[in-house]
Amino acid sequence: MTFRFDVSGRRWQAVPAPALSRRHKDWLTRGGALTRHLSTLGRVSVRVVAERVMPADADQCRAIGVPLRTPMWARDVILLVDDEPVVVAHSVTPLTHSRSIWQTMRRLRTRPLADLLYHDPTVTRSELVSSPLGPRHLLHGRARHDARDPLVNAHPRARLWARRSVFLRHGAPLLVTEAFLPRFWRRLQAMHGETVND
């Protein structure tokens, strides 16, 4: 089967918005494992929020080239630095692939997805694209209810800057979306003494 991917979709861009700070642009476009980059800020841990079957929405279908409402295996996690939530992430692959090519995804438990993606030479990655997420996005809800970021709860319409990419293994796609919490940008601000925009 041949897949046609459109990881950018309608709202996702390979080049971050010009108005963003230098640090925003840096973190939205950094290649490699996000958990490895976060480890430069402190001790990284993973909290699994949900693992379940769900139908793909229109945006996900375009991103990984599958028909609308294709059953997907989804994994939602919170990444923490020194026990402080800083990123909420959502990973999906067609359910059939979660039982074959990407079956290890089901056995990660609290290990980061990077353990699966960056130690296998058969895995390739698309370009990274970024977008601000509004309150209707699943990860925005995770930020409010699971990560309990105080700024998001105080300003429920605040944007969350996120990035995503598609990983391919033997032709099977895995879409990974990572949204940075306001806590993350404030942490950088405290570390570097720079003004950043939430």
Short mmCIF file of C-alpha atoms in Angstrom, two decimals:
data_model
loop_
_atom_site.label_atom_id
_atom_site.label_comp_id
_atom_site.label_asym_id
_atom_site.label_seq_id
_atom_site.Cartn_x
_atom_site.Cartn_y
_atom_site.Cartn_z
CA MET A 1 0.00 0.00 0.00
CA THR A 2 1.29 3.48 -0.93
CA PHE A 3 0.65 6.32 1.52
CA ARG A 4 0.44 9.99 0.61
CA PHE A 5 1.41 12.12 3.57
CA ASP A 6 0.60 15.75 4.22
CA VAL A 7 2.11 16.39 7.65
CA SER A 8 1.70 20.14 7.16
CA GLY A 9 -2.06 20.00 6.65
CA ARG A 10 -3.81 23.36 6.58
CA ARG A 11 -2.55 25.06 9.72
CA TRP A 12 0.86 23.45 10.28
CA GLN A 13 3.94 25.19 8.92
CA ALA A 14 7.52 24.04 8.39
CA VAL A 15 8.78 27.55 9.17
CA PRO A 16 7.55 28.88 12.55
CA ALA A 17 5.66 32.18 12.63
CA PRO A 18 8.08 35.14 12.29
CA ALA A 19 6.65 36.85 15.40
CA LEU A 20 7.72 34.00 17.68
CA SER A 21 10.72 34.40 19.96
CA ARG A 22 14.07 32.86 19.07
CA ARG A 23 13.60 30.23 21.78
CA HIS A 24 10.14 29.30 20.50
CA LYS A 25 11.53 28.83 16.99
CA ASP A 26 14.46 26.81 18.33
CA TRP A 27 12.36 24.31 20.29
CA LEU A 28 9.69 23.98 17.60
CA THR A 29 12.28 22.98 15.00
CA ARG A 30 14.84 20.94 16.98
CA GLY A 31 15.46 17.55 15.42
CA GLY A 32 16.20 14.39 17.37
CA ALA A 33 14.45 13.18 20.49
CA LEU A 34 12.58 15.82 22.46
CA THR A 35 13.19 13.92 25.70
CA ARG A 36 16.94 14.14 25.10
CA HIS A 37 16.70 17.91 24.65
CA LEU A 38 14.52 18.22 27.75
CA SER A 39 17.11 16.29 29.76
CA THR A 40 19.42 19.29 29.44
CA LEU A 41 16.92 21.18 31.64
CA GLY A 42 16.55 18.57 34.39
CA ARG A 43 15.38 15.02 35.16
CA VAL A 44 12.85 13.85 32.57
CA SER A 45 10.00 11.46 33.33
CA VAL A 46 6.92 10.28 31.45
CA ARG A 47 3.36 10.10 32.76
CA VAL A 48 0.99 8.02 30.62
CA VAL A 49 -2.45 9.65 30.48
CA ALA A 50 -4.25 7.32 28.07
CA GLU A 51 -3.72 4.47 25.64
CA ARG A 52 -6.78 3.59 23.60
CA VAL A 53 -8.42 2.97 20.23
CA MET A 54 -9.93 6.05 18.62
CA PRO A 55 -11.05 7.11 15.14
CA ALA A 56 -8.70 9.35 13.18
CA ASP A 57 -9.98 12.87 12.61
CA ALA A 58 -9.73 14.62 9.24
CA ASP A 59 -6.45 16.35 10.09
CA GLN A 60 -4.77 13.12 11.21
CA CYS A 61 -6.03 11.31 8.13
CA ARG A 62 -4.45 13.90 5.84
CA ALA A 63 -1.23 13.82 7.83
CA ILE A 64 -0.67 10.07 7.55
CA GLY A 65 -2.65 9.26 4.41
CA VAL A 66 -5.46 7.04 5.69
CA PRO A 67 -9.23 7.14 5.11
CA LEU A 68 -11.41 9.22 7.41
CA ARG A 69 -12.31 7.55 10.74
CA THR A 70 -9.67 4.84 10.33
CA PRO A 71 -9.32 3.12 13.75
CA MET A 72 -6.13 4.32 15.40
CA TRP A 73 -4.09 3.28 18.40
CA ALA A 74 -3.41 6.43 20.41
CA ARG A 75 -1.01 7.15 23.26
CA ASP A 76 -1.21 10.37 25.27
CA VAL A 77 1.55 11.29 27.70
CA ILE A 78 2.83 14.19 29.76
CA LEU A 79 6.57 14.86 29.77
CA LEU A 80 7.87 16.24 33.05
CA VAL A 81 11.15 17.93 33.96
CA ASP A 82 11.97 17.62 37.66
CA ASP A 83 8.37 16.47 38.23
CA GLU A 84 6.93 19.59 36.57
CA PRO A 85 4.72 18.99 33.49
CA VAL A 86 6.20 20.80 30.49
CA VAL A 87 4.90 18.99 27.36
CA VAL A 88 1.74 17.08 26.44
CA ALA A 89 2.09 14.61 23.56
CA HIS A 90 -0.26 12.57 21.38
CA SER A 91 0.91 9.69 19.17
CA VAL A 92 -1.28 7.75 16.72
CA THR A 93 -0.82 4.94 14.23
CA PRO A 94 -3.44 2.88 12.40
CA LEU A 95 -4.70 0.13 14.70
CA THR A 96 -3.51 -2.60 12.34
CA HIS A 97 0.06 -1.26 12.53
CA SER A 98 -0.10 -1.12 16.34
CA ARG A 99 -0.54 -4.91 16.22
CA SER A 100 2.34 -5.46 13.79
CA ILE A 101 5.03 -2.98 12.71
CA TRP A 102 4.49 -0.56 15.63
CA GLN A 103 3.42 -3.14 18.24
CA THR A 104 6.27 -2.10 20.57
CA MET A 105 4.38 1.17 21.04
CA ARG A 106 1.84 -0.76 23.12
CA ARG A 107 4.54 -1.97 25.53
CA LEU A 108 6.37 1.26 26.29
CA ARG A 109 4.63 1.90 29.62
CA THR A 110 6.46 4.93 31.08
CA ARG A 111 9.41 4.73 28.73
CA PRO A 112 9.60 7.62 26.24
CA LEU A 113 8.63 7.03 22.64
CA ALA A 114 12.19 8.03 21.74
CA ASP A 115 13.33 4.60 22.95
CA LEU A 116 11.39 3.15 20.04
CA LEU A 117 12.09 5.79 17.39
CA TYR A 118 15.76 6.67 17.65
CA HIS A 119 17.42 3.28 18.08
CA ASP A 120 16.01 1.70 14.92
CA PRO A 121 17.78 2.50 11.64
CA THR A 122 14.68 1.51 9.65
CA VAL A 123 12.71 4.46 11.10
CA THR A 124 12.67 7.69 9.10
CA ARG A 125 11.09 11.02 9.99
CA SER A 126 9.25 13.67 8.02
CA GLU A 127 9.92 17.37 8.41
CA LEU A 128 8.85 19.02 11.65
CA VAL A 129 5.92 21.42 11.37
CA SER A 130 4.41 23.70 13.99
CA SER A 131 1.12 25.37 14.80
CA PRO A 132 -0.70 27.10 17.67
CA LEU A 133 -3.38 24.82 19.14
CA GLY A 134 -6.74 26.23 20.17
CA PRO A 135 -9.04 25.06 22.99
CA ARG A 136 -10.79 22.46 20.81
CA HIS A 137 -7.65 20.44 20.23
CA LEU A 138 -7.23 17.25 22.26
CA LEU A 139 -3.84 18.35 23.61
CA HIS A 140 -5.28 21.66 24.79
CA GLY A 141 -7.72 19.64 26.88
CA ARG A 142 -4.86 17.53 28.22
CA ALA A 143 -3.04 20.71 29.24
CA ARG A 144 -6.09 21.92 31.18
CA HIS A 145 -7.32 18.72 32.79
CA ASP A 146 -4.31 16.38 33.03
CA ALA A 147 -1.25 18.65 33.17
CA ARG A 148 -3.23 21.34 35.02
CA ASP A 149 -1.14 24.20 33.74
CA PRO A 150 -2.34 27.24 35.73
CA LEU A 151 -1.96 29.69 32.83
CA VAL A 152 -4.01 27.50 30.51
CA ASN A 153 -6.69 27.09 33.17
CA ALA A 154 -6.73 30.83 33.86
CA HIS A 155 -6.85 31.65 30.14
CA PRO A 156 -8.61 28.67 28.49
CA ARG A 157 -8.39 30.25 25.04
CA ALA A 158 -4.62 30.75 25.26
CA ARG A 159 -2.70 29.18 22.38
CA LEU A 160 -0.40 26.22 22.91
CA TRP A 161 2.50 26.05 20.50
CA ALA A 162 2.99 22.54 19.19
CA ARG A 163 5.05 20.61 16.67
CA ARG A 164 4.46 17.34 14.88
CA SER A 165 6.04 14.90 12.46
CA VAL A 166 5.39 11.50 10.92
CA PHE A 167 7.72 8.58 11.59
CA LEU A 168 7.81 5.76 9.06
CA ARG A 169 8.84 2.16 9.68
CA HIS A 170 8.55 -0.24 6.76
CA GLY A 171 5.98 2.12 5.25
CA ALA A 172 3.79 2.28 8.38
CA PRO A 173 3.14 5.83 9.67
CA LEU A 174 3.20 7.06 13.26
CA LEU A 175 2.11 10.67 13.84
CA VAL A 176 3.59 12.37 16.91
CA THR A 177 2.32 15.75 18.14
CA GLU A 178 4.02 17.55 21.04
CA ALA A 179 2.58 20.70 22.66
CA PHE A 180 4.69 22.88 24.93
CA LEU A 181 2.97 24.10 28.07
CA PRO A 182 3.27 27.70 29.29
CA ARG A 183 5.21 26.21 32.23
CA PHE A 184 7.90 25.16 29.79
CA TRP A 185 8.44 28.65 28.37
CA ARG A 186 8.41 30.15 31.86
CA ARG A 187 11.04 27.61 32.90
CA LEU A 188 13.28 28.70 30.03
CA GLN A 189 12.68 32.31 30.94
CA ALA A 190 13.81 31.66 34.51
CA MET A 191 16.89 29.74 33.34
CA HIS A 192 18.03 32.26 30.74
CA GLY A 193 16.66 35.53 32.06
CA GLU A 194 15.02 36.24 28.71
CA THR A 195 11.56 37.51 27.88
CA VAL A 196 9.45 34.93 26.06
CA ASN A 197 5.87 35.01 24.86
CA ASP A 198 3.47 32.38 26.18
#
